[in-house]
PDB file of C-alpha atoms in Angstrom:
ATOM      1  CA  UNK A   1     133.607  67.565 134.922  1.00 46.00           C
ATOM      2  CA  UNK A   2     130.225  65.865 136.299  1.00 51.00           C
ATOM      3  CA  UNK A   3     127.586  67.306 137.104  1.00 57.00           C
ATOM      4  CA  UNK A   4     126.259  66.296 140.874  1.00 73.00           C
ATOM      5  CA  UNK A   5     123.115  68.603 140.703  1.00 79.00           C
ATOM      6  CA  UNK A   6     119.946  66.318 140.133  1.00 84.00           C
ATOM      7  CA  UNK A   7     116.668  67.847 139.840  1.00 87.00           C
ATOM      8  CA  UNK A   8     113.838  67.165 143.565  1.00 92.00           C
ATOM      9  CA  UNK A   9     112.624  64.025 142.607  1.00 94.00           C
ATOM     10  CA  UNK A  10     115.369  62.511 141.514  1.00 95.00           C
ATOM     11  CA  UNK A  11     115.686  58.657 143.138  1.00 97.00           C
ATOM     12  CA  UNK A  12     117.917  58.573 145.380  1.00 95.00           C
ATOM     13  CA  UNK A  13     118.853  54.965 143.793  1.00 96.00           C
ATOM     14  CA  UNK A  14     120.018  56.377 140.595  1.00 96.00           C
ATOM     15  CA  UNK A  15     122.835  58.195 140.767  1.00 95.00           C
ATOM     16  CA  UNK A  16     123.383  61.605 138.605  1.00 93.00           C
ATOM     17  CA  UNK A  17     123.228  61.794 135.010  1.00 90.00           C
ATOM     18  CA  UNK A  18     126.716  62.113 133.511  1.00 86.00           C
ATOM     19  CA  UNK A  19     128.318  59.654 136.286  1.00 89.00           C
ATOM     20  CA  UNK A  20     130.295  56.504 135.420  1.00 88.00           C
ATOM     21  CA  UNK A  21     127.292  54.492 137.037  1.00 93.00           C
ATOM     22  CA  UNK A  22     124.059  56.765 135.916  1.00 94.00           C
ATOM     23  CA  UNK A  23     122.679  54.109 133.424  1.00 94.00           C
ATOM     24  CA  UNK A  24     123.543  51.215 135.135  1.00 95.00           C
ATOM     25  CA  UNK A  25     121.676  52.447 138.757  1.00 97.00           C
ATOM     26  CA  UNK A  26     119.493  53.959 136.274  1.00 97.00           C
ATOM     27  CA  UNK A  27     118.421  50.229 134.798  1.00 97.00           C
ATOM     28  CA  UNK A  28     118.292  48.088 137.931  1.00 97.00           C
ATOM     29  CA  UNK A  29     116.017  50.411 139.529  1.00 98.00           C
ATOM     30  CA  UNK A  30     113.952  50.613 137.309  1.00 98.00           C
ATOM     31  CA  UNK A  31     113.866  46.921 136.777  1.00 98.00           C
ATOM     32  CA  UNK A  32     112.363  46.909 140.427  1.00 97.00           C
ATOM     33  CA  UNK A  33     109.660  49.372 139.690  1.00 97.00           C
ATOM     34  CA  UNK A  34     108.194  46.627 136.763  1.00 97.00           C
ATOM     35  CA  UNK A  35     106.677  43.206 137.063  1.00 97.00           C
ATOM     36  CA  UNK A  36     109.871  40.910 137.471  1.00 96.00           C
ATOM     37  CA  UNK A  37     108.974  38.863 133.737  1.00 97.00           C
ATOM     38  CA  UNK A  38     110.240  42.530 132.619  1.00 96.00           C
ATOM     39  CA  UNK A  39     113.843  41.075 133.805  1.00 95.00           C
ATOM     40  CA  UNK A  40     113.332  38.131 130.617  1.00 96.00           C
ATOM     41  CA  UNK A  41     113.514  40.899 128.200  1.00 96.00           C
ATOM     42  CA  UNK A  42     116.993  41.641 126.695  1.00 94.00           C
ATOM     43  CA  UNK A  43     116.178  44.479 124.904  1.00 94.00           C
ATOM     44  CA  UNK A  44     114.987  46.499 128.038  1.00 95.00           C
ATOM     45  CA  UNK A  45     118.643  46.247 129.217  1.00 93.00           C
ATOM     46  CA  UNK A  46     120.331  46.943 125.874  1.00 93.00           C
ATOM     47  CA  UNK A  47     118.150  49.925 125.740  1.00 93.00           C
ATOM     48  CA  UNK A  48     116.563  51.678 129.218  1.00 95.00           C
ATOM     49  CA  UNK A  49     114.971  54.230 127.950  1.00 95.00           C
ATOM     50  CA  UNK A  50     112.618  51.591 126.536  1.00 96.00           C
ATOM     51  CA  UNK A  51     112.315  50.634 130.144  1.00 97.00           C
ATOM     52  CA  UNK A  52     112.028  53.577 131.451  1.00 97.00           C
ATOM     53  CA  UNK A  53     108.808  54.308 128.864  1.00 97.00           C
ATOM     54  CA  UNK A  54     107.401  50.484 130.218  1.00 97.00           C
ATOM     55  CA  UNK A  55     108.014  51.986 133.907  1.00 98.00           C
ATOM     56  CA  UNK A  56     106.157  55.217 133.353  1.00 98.00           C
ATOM     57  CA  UNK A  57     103.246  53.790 131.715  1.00 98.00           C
ATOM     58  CA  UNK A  58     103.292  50.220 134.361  1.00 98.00           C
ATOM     59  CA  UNK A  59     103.268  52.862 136.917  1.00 98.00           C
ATOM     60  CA  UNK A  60     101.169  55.336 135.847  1.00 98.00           C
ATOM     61  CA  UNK A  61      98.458  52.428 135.736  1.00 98.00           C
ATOM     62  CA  UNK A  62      98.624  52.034 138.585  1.00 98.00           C
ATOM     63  CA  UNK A  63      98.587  55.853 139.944  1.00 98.00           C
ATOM     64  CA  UNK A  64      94.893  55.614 137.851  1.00 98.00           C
ATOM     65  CA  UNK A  65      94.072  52.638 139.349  1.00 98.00           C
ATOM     66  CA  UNK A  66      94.829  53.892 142.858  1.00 97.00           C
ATOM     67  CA  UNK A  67      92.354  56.940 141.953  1.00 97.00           C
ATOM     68  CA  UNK A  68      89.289  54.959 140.791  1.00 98.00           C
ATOM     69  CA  UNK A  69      89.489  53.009 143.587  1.00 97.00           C
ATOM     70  CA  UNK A  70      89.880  55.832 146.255  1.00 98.00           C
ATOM     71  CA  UNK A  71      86.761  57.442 144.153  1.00 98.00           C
ATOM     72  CA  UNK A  72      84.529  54.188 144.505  1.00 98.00           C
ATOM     73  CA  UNK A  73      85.698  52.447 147.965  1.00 98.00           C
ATOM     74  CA  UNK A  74      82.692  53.653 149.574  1.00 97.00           C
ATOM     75  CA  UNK A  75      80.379  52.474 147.137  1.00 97.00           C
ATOM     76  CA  UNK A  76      81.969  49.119 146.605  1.00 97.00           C
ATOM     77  CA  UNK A  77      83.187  48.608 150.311  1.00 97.00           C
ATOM     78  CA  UNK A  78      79.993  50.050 151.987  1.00 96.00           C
ATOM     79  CA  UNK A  79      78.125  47.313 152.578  1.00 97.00           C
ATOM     80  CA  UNK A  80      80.752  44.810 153.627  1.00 98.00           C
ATOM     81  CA  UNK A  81      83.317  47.317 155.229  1.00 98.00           C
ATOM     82  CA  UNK A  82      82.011  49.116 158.295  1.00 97.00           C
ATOM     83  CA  UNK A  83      82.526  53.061 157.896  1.00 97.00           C
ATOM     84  CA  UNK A  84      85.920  52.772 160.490  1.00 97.00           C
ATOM     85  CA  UNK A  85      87.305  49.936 157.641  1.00 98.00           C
ATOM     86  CA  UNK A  86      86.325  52.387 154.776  1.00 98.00           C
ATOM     87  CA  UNK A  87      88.050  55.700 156.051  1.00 98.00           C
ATOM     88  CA  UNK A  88      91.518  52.875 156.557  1.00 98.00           C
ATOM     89  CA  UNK A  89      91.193  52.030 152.984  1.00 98.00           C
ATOM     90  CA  UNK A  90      90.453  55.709 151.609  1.00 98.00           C
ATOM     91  CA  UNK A  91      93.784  56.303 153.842  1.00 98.00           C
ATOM     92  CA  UNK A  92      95.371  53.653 152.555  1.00 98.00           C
ATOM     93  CA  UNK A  93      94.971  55.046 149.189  1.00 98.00           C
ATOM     94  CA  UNK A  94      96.137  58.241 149.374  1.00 98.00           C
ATOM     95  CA  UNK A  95      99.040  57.148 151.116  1.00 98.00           C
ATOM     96  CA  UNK A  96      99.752  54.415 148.328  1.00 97.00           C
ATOM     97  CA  UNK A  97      98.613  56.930 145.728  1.00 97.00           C
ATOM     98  CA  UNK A  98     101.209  59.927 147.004  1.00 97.00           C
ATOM     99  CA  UNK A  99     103.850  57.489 146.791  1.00 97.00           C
ATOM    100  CA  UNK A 100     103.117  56.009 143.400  1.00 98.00           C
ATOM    101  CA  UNK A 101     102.771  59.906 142.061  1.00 98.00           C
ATOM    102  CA  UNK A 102     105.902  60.583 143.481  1.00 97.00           C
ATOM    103  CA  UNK A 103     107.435  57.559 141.511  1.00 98.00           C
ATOM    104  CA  UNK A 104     105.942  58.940 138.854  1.00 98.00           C
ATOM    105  CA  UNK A 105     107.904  62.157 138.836  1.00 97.00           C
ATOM    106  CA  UNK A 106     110.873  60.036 139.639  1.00 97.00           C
ATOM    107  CA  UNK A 107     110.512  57.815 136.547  1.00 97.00           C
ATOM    108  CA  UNK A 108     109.765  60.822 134.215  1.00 96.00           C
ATOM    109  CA  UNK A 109     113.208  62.562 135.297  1.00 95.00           C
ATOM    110  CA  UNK A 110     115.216  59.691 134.977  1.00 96.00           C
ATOM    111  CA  UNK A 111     113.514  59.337 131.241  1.00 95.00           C
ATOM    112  CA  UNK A 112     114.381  62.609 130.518  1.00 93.00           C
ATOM    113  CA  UNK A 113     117.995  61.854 131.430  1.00 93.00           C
ATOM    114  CA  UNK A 114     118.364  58.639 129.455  1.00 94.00           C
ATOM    115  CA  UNK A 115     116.862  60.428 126.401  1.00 89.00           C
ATOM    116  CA  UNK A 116     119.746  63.100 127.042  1.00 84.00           C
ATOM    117  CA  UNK A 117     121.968  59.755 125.655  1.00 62.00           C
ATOM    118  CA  UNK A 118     120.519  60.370 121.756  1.00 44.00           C
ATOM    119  CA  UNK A 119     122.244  57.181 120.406  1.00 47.00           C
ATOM    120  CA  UNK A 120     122.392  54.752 122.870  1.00 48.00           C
ATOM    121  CA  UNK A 121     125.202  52.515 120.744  1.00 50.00           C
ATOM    122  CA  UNK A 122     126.789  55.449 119.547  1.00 49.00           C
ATOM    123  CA  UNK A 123     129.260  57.666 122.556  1.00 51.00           C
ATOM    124  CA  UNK A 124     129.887  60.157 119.658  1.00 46.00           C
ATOM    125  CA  UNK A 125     126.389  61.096 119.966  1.00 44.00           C
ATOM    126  CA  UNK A 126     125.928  61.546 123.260  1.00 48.00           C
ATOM    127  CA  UNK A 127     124.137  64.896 124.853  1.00 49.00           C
ATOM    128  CA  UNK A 128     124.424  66.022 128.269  1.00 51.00           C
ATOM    129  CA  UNK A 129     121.954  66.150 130.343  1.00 53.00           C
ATOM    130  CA  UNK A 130     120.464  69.315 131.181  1.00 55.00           C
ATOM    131  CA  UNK A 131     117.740  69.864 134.270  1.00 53.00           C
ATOM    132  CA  UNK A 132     114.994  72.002 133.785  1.00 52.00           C
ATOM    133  CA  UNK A 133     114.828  74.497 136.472  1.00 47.00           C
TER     134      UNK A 133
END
């Protein structure tokens, strides 16, 4: 029997570890999360954990990047943004930046899933995966 249970966070794209079509939902979204010359790459298909590592680290780039430029708008901005334009952007980046941390979390759990697989190749090896409360 399935599991249904999937940790908060969990994309609602993917479906639930264990399921015929985990993997599968698992891959093409995060195929969308990565620059689209990821898509050239066979082995990012044959393996998505490997994705899923290139997903956390694409996005996690740009969760820092979001930060340094929240911290340095002002400075940057000031003296071609009036102060109105300046508080949009600073909005604009914590909106963007809650959203991209939240992404985050979503990549890391579906990584932790797909390294519940242990031998990709190999169904005999296969672990279940099990959520940390």
């Amino acid at each position: 029997m399935v599991s249904t249970y999937v940790p908060p966070g969990w994309p609602s794209q993917v479906h639930p570890p264990g399921s015929d079509r985990f993997e599968d939902t698992a891959l093409a979204w995060l195929l969308e999360l990565v620059p689209p010359e990821y898509r050239r790459y066979g082995v990012l298909r044959r393996y998505p954990i490997a994705l899923a590592r290139m997903a956390r680290h694409h996005v996690s780039a740009s969760v820092e990047a979001a930060r340094e430029g929240f911290r340095t708008a002002r400075v940057d901005l000031g003296d071609v943004v009036p102060p109105h334009g300046i508080e949009s952007v600073l909005d604009t980046y914590r909106r963007e930046g809650a959203r991209l941390v939240a992404l985050l979390q979503g990549i890391e759990l579906v990584e932790t899933a797909l390294r519940g697989l242990a031998e990709p190749d190999d169904p005999a090896h296969r672990r279940p995966f099990t959520p940390k409360l």
